[in-house]
CSV table of C-alpha atoms in Angstrom, one decimal:
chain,number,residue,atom,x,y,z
J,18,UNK,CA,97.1,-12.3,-24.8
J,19,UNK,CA,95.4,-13.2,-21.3
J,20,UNK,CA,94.3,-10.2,-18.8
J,21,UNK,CA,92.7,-9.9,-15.7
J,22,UNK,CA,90.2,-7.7,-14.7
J,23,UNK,CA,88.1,-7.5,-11.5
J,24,UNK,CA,84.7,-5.9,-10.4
J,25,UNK,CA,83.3,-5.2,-6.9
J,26,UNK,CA,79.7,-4.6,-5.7
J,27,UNK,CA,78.0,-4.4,-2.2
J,28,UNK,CA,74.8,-5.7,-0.8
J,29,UNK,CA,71.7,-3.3,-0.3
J,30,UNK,CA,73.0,-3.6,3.8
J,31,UNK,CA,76.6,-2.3,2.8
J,32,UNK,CA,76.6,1.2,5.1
J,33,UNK,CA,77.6,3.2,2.6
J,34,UNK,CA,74.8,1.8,0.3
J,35,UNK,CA,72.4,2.1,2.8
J,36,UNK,CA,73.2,6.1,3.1
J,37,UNK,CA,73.0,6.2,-0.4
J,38,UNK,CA,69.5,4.8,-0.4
J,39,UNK,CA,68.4,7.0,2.2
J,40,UNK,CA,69.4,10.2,0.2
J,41,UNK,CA,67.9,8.6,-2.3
J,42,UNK,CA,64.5,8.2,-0.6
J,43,UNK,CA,64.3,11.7,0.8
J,44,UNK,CA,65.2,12.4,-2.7
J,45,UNK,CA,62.0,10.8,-4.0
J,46,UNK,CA,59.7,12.0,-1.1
J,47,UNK,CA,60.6,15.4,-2.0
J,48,UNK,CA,59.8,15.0,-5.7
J,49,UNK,CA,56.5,13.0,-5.0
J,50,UNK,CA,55.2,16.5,-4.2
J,51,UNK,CA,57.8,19.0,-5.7
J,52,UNK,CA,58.9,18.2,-9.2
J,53,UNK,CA,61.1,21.6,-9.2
J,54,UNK,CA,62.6,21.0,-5.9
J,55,UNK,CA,66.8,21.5,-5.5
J,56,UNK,CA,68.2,18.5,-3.5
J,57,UNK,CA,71.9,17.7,-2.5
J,58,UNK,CA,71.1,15.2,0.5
J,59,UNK,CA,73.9,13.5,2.1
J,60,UNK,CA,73.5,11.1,4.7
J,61,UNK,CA,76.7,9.4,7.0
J,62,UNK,CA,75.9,6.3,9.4
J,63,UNK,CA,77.3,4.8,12.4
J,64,UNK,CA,76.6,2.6,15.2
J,65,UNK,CA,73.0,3.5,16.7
J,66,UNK,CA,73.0,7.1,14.5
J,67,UNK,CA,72.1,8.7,11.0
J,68,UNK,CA,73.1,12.2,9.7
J,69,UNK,CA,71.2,13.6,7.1
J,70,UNK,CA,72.6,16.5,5.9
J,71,UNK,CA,72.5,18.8,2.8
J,72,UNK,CA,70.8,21.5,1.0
J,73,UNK,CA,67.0,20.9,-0.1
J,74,UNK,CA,65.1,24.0,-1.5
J,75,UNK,CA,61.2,23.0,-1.7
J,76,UNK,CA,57.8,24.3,-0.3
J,77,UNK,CA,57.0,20.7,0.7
J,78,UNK,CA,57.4,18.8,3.4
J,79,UNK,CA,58.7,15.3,4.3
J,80,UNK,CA,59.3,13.5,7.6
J,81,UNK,CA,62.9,12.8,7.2
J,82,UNK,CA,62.9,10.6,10.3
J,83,UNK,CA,60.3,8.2,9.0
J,84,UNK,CA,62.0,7.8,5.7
J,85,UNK,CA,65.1,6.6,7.3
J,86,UNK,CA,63.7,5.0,9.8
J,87,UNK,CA,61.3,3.0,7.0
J,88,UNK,CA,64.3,3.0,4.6
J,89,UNK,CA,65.9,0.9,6.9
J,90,UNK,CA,63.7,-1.3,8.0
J,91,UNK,CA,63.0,-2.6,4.3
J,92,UNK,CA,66.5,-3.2,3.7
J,93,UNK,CA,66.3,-5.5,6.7
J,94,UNK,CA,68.0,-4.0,9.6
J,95,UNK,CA,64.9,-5.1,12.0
J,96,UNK,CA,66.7,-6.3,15.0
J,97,UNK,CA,69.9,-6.2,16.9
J,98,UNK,CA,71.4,-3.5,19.2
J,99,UNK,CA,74.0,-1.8,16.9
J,100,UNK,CA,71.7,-0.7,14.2
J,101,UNK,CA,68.2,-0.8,13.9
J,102,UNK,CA,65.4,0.8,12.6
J,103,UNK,CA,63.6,1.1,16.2
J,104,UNK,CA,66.5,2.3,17.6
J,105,UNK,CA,68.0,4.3,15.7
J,106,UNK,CA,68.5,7.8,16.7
J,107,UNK,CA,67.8,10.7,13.4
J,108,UNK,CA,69.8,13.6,12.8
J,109,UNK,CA,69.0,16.6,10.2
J,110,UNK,CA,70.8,19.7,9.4
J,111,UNK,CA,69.2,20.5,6.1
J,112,UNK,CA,69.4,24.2,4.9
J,113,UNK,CA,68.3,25.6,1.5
J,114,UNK,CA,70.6,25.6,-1.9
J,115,UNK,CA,73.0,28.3,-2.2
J,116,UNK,CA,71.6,31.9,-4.2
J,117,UNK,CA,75.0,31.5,-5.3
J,118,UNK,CA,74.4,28.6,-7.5
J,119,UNK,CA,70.8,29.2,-8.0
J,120,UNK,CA,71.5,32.3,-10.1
J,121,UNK,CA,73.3,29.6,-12.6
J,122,UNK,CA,71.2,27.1,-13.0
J,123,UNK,CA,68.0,29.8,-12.6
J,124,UNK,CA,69.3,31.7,-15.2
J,125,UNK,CA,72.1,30.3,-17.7
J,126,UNK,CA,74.5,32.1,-19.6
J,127,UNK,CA,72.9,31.5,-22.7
J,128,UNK,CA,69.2,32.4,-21.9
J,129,UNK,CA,71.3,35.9,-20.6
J,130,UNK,CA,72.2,36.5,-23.8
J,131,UNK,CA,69.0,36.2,-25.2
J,132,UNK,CA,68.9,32.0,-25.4
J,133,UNK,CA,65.5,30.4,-24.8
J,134,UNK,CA,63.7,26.8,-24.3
J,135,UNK,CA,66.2,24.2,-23.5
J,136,UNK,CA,68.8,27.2,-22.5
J,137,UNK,CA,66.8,28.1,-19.5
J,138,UNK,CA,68.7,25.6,-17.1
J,139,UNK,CA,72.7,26.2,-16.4
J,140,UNK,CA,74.6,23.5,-15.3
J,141,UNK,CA,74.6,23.0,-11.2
J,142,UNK,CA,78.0,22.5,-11.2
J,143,UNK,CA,81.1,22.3,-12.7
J,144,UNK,CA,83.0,19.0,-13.6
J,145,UNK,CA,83.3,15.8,-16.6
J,146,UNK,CA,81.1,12.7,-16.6
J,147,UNK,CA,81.6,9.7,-18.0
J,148,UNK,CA,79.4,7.2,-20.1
J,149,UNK,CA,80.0,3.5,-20.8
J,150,UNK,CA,78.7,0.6,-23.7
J,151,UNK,CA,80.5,-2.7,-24.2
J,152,UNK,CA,79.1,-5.2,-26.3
J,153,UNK,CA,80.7,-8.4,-24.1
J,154,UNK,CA,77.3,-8.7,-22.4
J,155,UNK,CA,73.4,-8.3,-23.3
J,156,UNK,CA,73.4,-5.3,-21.2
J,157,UNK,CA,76.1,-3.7,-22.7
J,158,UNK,CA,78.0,-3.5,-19.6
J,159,UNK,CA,81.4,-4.8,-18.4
J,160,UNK,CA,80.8,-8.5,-17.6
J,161,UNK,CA,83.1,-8.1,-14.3
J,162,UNK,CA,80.0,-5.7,-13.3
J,163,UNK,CA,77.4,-7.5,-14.6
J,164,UNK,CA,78.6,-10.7,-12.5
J,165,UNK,CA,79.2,-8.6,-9.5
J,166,UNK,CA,76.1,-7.4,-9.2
J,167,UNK,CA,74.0,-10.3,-9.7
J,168,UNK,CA,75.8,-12.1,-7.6
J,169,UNK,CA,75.2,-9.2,-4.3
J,170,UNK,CA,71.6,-9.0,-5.6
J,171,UNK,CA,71.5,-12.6,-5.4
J,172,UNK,CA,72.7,-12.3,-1.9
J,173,UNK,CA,70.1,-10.3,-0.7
J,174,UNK,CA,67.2,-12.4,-2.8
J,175,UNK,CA,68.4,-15.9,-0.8
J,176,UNK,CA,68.4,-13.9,2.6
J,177,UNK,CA,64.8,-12.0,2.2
J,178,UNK,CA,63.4,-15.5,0.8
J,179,UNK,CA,64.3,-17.6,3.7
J,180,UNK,CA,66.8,-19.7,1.8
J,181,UNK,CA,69.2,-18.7,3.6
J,182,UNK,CA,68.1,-17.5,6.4
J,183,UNK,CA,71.3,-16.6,8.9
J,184,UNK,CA,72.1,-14.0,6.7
J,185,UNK,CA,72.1,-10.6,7.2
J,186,UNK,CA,72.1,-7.5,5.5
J,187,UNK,CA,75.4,-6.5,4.7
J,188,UNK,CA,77.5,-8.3,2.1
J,189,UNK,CA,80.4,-7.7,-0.8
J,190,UNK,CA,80.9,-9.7,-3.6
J,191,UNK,CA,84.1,-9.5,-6.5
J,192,UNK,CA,85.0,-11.2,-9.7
J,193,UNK,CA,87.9,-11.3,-11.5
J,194,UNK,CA,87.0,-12.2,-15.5
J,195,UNK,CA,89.8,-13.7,-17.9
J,196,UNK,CA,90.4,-12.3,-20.8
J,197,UNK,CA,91.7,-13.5,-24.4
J,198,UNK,CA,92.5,-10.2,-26.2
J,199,UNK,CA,89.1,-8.1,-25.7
J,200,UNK,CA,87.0,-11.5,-25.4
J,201,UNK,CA,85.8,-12.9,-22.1
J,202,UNK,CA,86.7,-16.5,-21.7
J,203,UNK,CA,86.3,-17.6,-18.0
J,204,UNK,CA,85.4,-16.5,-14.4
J,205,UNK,CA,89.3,-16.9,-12.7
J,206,UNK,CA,88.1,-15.4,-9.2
J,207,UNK,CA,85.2,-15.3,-6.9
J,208,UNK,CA,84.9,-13.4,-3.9
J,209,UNK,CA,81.9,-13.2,-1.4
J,210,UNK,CA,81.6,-11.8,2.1
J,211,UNK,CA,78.4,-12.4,3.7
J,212,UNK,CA,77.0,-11.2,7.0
J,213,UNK,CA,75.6,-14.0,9.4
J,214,UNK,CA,74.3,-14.8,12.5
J,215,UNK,CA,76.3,-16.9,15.3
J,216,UNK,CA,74.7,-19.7,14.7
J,217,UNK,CA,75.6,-21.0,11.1
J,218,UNK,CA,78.8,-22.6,10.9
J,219,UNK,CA,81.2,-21.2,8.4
J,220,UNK,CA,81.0,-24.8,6.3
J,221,UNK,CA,77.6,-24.3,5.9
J,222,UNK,CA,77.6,-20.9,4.8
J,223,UNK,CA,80.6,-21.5,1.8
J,224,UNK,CA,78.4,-24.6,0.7
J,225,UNK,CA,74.8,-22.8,0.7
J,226,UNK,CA,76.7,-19.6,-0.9
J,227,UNK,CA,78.6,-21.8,-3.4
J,228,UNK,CA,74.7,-23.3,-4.2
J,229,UNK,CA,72.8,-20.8,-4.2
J,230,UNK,CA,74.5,-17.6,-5.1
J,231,UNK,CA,77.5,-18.9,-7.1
J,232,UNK,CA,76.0,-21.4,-8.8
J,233,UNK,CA,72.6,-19.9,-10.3
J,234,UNK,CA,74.7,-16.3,-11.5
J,235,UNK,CA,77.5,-18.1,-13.2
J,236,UNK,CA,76.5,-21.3,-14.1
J,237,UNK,CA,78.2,-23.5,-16.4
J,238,UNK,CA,79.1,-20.7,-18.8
J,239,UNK,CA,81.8,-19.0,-17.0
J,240,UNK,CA,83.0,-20.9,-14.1
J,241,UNK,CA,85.4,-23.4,-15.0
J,242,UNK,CA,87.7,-26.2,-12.8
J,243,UNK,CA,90.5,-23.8,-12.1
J,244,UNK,CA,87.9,-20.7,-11.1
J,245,UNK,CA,89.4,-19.8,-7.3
J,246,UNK,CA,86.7,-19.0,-5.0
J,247,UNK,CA,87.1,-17.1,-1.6
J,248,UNK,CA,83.9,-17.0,0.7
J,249,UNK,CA,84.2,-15.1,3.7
J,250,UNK,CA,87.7,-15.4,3.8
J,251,UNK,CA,88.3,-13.8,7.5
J,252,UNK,CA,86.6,-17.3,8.6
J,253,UNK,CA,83.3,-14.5,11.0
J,254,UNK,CA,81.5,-11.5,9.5
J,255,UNK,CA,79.0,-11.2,12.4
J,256,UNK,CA,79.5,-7.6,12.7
J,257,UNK,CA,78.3,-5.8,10.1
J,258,UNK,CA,76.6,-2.3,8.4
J,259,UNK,CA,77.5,0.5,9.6
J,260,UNK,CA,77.7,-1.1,13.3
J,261,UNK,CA,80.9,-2.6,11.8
J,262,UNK,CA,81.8,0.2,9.5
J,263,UNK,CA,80.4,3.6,9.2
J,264,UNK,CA,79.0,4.7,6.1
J,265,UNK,CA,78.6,7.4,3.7
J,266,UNK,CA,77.0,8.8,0.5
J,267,UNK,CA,78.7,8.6,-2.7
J,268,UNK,CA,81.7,6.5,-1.8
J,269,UNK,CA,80.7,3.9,-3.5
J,270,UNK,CA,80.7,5.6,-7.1
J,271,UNK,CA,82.8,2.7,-8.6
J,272,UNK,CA,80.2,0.1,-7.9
J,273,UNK,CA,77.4,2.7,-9.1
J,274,UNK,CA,78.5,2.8,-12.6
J,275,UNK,CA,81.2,0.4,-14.5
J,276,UNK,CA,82.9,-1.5,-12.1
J,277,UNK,CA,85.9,0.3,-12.8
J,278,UNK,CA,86.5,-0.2,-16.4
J,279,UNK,CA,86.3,3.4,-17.4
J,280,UNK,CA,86.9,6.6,-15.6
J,281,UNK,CA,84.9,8.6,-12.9
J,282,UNK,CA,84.3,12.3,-13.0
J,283,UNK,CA,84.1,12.1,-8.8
J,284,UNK,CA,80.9,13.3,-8.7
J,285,UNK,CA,78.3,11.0,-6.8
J,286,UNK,CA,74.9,10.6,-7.8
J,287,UNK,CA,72.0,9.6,-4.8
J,288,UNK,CA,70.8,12.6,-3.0
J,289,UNK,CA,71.0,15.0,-6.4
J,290,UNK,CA,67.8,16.4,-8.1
J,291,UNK,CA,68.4,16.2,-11.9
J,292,UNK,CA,69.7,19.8,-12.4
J,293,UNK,CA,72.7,18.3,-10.9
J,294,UNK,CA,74.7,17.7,-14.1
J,295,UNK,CA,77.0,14.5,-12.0
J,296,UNK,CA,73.9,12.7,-12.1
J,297,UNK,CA,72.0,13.5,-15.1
J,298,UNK,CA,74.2,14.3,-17.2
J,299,UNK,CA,76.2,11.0,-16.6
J,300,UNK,CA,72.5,9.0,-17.2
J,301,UNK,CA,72.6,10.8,-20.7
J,302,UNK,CA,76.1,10.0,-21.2
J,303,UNK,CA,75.4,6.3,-20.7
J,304,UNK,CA,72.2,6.6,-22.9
J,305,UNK,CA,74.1,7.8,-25.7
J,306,UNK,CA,77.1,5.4,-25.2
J,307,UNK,CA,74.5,2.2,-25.2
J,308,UNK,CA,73.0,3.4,-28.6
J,309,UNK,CA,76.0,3.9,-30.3
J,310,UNK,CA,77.6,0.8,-29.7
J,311,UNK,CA,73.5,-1.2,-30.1
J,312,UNK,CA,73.6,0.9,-33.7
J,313,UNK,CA,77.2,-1.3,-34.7
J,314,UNK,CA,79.3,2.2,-34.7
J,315,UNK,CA,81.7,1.0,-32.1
J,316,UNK,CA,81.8,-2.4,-29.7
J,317,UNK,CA,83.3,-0.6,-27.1
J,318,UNK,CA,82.5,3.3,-26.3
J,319,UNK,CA,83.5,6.0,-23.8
J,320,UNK,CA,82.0,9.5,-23.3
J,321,UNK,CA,82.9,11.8,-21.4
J,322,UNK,CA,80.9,15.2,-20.9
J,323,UNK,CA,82.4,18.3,-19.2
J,324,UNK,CA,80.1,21.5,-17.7
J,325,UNK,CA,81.2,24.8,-16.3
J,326,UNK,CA,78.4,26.1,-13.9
J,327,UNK,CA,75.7,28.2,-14.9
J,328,UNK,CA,76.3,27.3,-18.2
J,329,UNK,CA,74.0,25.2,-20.5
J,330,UNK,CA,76.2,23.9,-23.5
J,331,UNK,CA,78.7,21.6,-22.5
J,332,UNK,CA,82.2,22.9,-22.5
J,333,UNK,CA,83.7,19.5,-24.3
J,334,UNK,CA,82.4,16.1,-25.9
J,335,UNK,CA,84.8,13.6,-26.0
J,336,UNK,CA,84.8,10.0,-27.7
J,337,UNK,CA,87.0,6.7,-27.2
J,338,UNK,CA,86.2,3.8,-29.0
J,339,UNK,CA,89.1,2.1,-28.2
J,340,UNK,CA,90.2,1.4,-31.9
J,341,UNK,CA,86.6,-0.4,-32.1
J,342,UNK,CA,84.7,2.4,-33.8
J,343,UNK,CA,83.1,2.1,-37.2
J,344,UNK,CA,84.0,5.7,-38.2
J,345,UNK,CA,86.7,8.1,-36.3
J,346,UNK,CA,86.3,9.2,-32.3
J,347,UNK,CA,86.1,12.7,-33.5
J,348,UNK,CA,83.4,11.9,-36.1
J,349,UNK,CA,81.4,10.1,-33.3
J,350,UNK,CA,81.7,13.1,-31.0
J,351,UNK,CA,80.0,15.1,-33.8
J,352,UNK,CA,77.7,12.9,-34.2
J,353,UNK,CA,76.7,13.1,-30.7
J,354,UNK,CA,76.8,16.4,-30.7
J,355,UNK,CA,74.6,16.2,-33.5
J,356,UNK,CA,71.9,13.8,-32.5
J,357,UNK,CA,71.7,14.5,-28.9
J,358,UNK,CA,70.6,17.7,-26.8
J,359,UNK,CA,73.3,17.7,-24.1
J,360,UNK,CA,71.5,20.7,-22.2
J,361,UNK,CA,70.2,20.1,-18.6
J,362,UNK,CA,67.0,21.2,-19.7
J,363,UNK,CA,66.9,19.0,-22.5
J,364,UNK,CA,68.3,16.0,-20.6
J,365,UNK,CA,66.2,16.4,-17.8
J,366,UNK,CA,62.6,16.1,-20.6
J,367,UNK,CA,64.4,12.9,-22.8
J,368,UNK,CA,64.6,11.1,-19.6
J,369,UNK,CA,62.0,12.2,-17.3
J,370,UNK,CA,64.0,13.0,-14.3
J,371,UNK,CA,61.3,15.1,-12.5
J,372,UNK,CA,60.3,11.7,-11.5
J,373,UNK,CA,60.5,9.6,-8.0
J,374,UNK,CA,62.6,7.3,-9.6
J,375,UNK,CA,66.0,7.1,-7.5
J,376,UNK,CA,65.8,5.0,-4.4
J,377,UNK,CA,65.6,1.9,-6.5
J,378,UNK,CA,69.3,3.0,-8.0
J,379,UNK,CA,70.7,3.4,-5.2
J,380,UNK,CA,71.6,-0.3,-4.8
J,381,UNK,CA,73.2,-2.4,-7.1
J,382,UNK,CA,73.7,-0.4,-9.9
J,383,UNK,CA,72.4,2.8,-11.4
J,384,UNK,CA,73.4,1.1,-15.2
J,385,UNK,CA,72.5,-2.4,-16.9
J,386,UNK,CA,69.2,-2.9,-15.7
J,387,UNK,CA,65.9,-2.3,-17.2
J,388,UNK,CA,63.4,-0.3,-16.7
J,389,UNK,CA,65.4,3.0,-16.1
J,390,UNK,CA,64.7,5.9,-19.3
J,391,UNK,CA,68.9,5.7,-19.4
J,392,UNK,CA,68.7,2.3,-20.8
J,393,UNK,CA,66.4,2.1,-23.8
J,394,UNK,CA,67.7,1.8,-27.3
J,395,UNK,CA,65.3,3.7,-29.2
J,396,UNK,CA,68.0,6.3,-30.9
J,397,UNK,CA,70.1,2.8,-32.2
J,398,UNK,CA,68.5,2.6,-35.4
J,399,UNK,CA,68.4,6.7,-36.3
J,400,UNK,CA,72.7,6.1,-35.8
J,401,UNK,CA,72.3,3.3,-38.0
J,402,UNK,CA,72.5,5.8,-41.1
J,403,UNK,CA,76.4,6.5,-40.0
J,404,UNK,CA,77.6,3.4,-40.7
């Protein structure tokens, strides 16, 4: 049986990724000197302006204008008078984390009752996120995602190299994957739309595009004859970032995670210290996910974790292995349950997230690339005993 399924991802100059990766930055600026600190930094962009807005509890101090205005600049929004880094005029209105939700995460429920160690951090919010592992790809991840995001990576590697050098920063790319049962047989559709300068004419573009950004991501393997492909298909993208459209943190959540092929909890993640349970606890979720399909107990798994505030257990483990899994879903859960600390405490140690390690998320995936603690596969041999 053929089906269809299709993937988006933006460009590091998409506005919404570029608020994201200013939250993000702040984020890490903050944590460079306060490993403790509480963030919830939101950022919103428009034409000649950036917000940046949220709670931030912390004894430090950052120069919030110079991180955006430097965050901007190295994604490459260096001339031009709609948005730029030299011109760009910074707004804060940053107050300090609720006491309200301090006393959770402070001081959970279960170190109240006498809990201690790991039970020491509650939850920073309420709410269910979701993990991923497929094994269509090297990465474990959705190959509609994969695709997508090397080919808007790709984008912005041919633009900072001088390859193609009428590009500019903002850019979105799709691909539509068939299907034969749960196997991945061809690329059906492609879909880029790349900023420019007036000067290139649209025939150039679709050819240096189809050469090299197309052709090095998909190569012979997946694009076929019959694969369709749509290159700025308005015929002008001139106008572009958040010049052309404003942006905004966390509303591209979709293109953070799986592309669309499982669920979202809503909860975005730049701007979030790591007590924040939408961001790490959906990094552990994915960690666990990975392993379990790497160990052979499933080639396709869902997790979804769910918190109450203030509390450090999580209120539900849930499993779907899509009829893949080597054992039961509700066996799995407990064997999750069993092999994994799902406390924020304990989440927060396995995967180091006191660390200045977000801005470089905040583009182009925050899963299915190396190099993040989220990704390793060192608990896939200890869940080898289940099979």
């Amino acid at each position: 049986m053929k089906r269809f399924f299709t993937s988006e991802s933006v460009t590091e100059g998409h506005p919404d990724k570029v608020c994201d990766q200013i939250a993000d930055s702040v984020l890490d600026a903050v944590l460079t000197l306060d490993e403790n600190a509480r963030a919830a930094i939101e950022c919103c962009a428009t034409t000649g302006m950036v917000l940046v807005m949220g709670e931030l509890t912390t004894d430090c101090y950052v120069d919030i204008s110079r991180i955006v205005k430097d965050t901007v600049r190295g994604i490459g929004y260096t001339q031009g008078h709609g948005f730029s880094y030299n011109s760009l005029a910074v707004i804060t209105a940053i107050h300090g984390q609720s006491a309200d939700i301090a006393l959770g995460v402070d001081n959970s429920l279960e170190q109240k009752a006498g809990g201690s160690g790991f039970d020491a951090i509650g939850a920073g919010d309420q709410g269910m996120m979701f993990g991923y592992a497929v094994n269509e790809t090297d990465s474990f991840m959705p190959l509609t995602a994969e695709l997508s995001q090397k080919l808007a990576m790709r984008l912005a590697e041919v633009r900072k190299e001088g390859l193609m050098p009428y590009l500019r920063p903002d850019g979105k790319t799709q691909v539509t994957v068939e299907y034969e049962g749960r196997r991945p047989v061809r690329v059906d559709t492609v879909v880029v739309s790349a900023q420019h300068d007036a000067l290139v004419s649209q025939e150039r573009l679709r050819d240096d595009v189809k050469k090299h950004v197309i052709a090095p991501v998909l190569g012979e393997r997946w694009a076929d004859k019959a694969t369709k492909y749509y290159i700025n298909p308005t015929g002008r993208f001139e106008i572009g970032g958040p010049e052309g459209d404003s942006g905004l943190t966390g509303r591209k959540i979709i293109v953070d995670t799986y592309g669309g092929r499982c669920p979202h909890g809503g909860g975005s993640f730049s701007g979030k210290d790591c007590t924040k349970v939408d961001r790490s606890a959906a990094y552990m979720a994915r960690y666990i996910c990975k392993n379990l399909v790497a160990a052979g107990l499933a080639e396709e798994c869902e997790l979804q974790l769910a918190y109450a505030i203030g509390v450090a257990n999580p209120v539900s483990v849930f499993v779907n292995t899509f009829g893949t899994g080597r054992r039961s879903d509700e066996a799995l859960a407990a064997i999750v349950r069993e092999n994994f600390d799902l406390r924020p405490a304990a989440i927060i140690q396995k995967l180091g997230l006191r660390r200045p390690i977000f801005r470089q998320t905040a583009a182009y995936g925050h899963f299915g690339r190396e190099g993040f603690p989220w990704e390793a596969l060192d608990m896939a041999e200890t869940l080898q005993k289940y099979l």
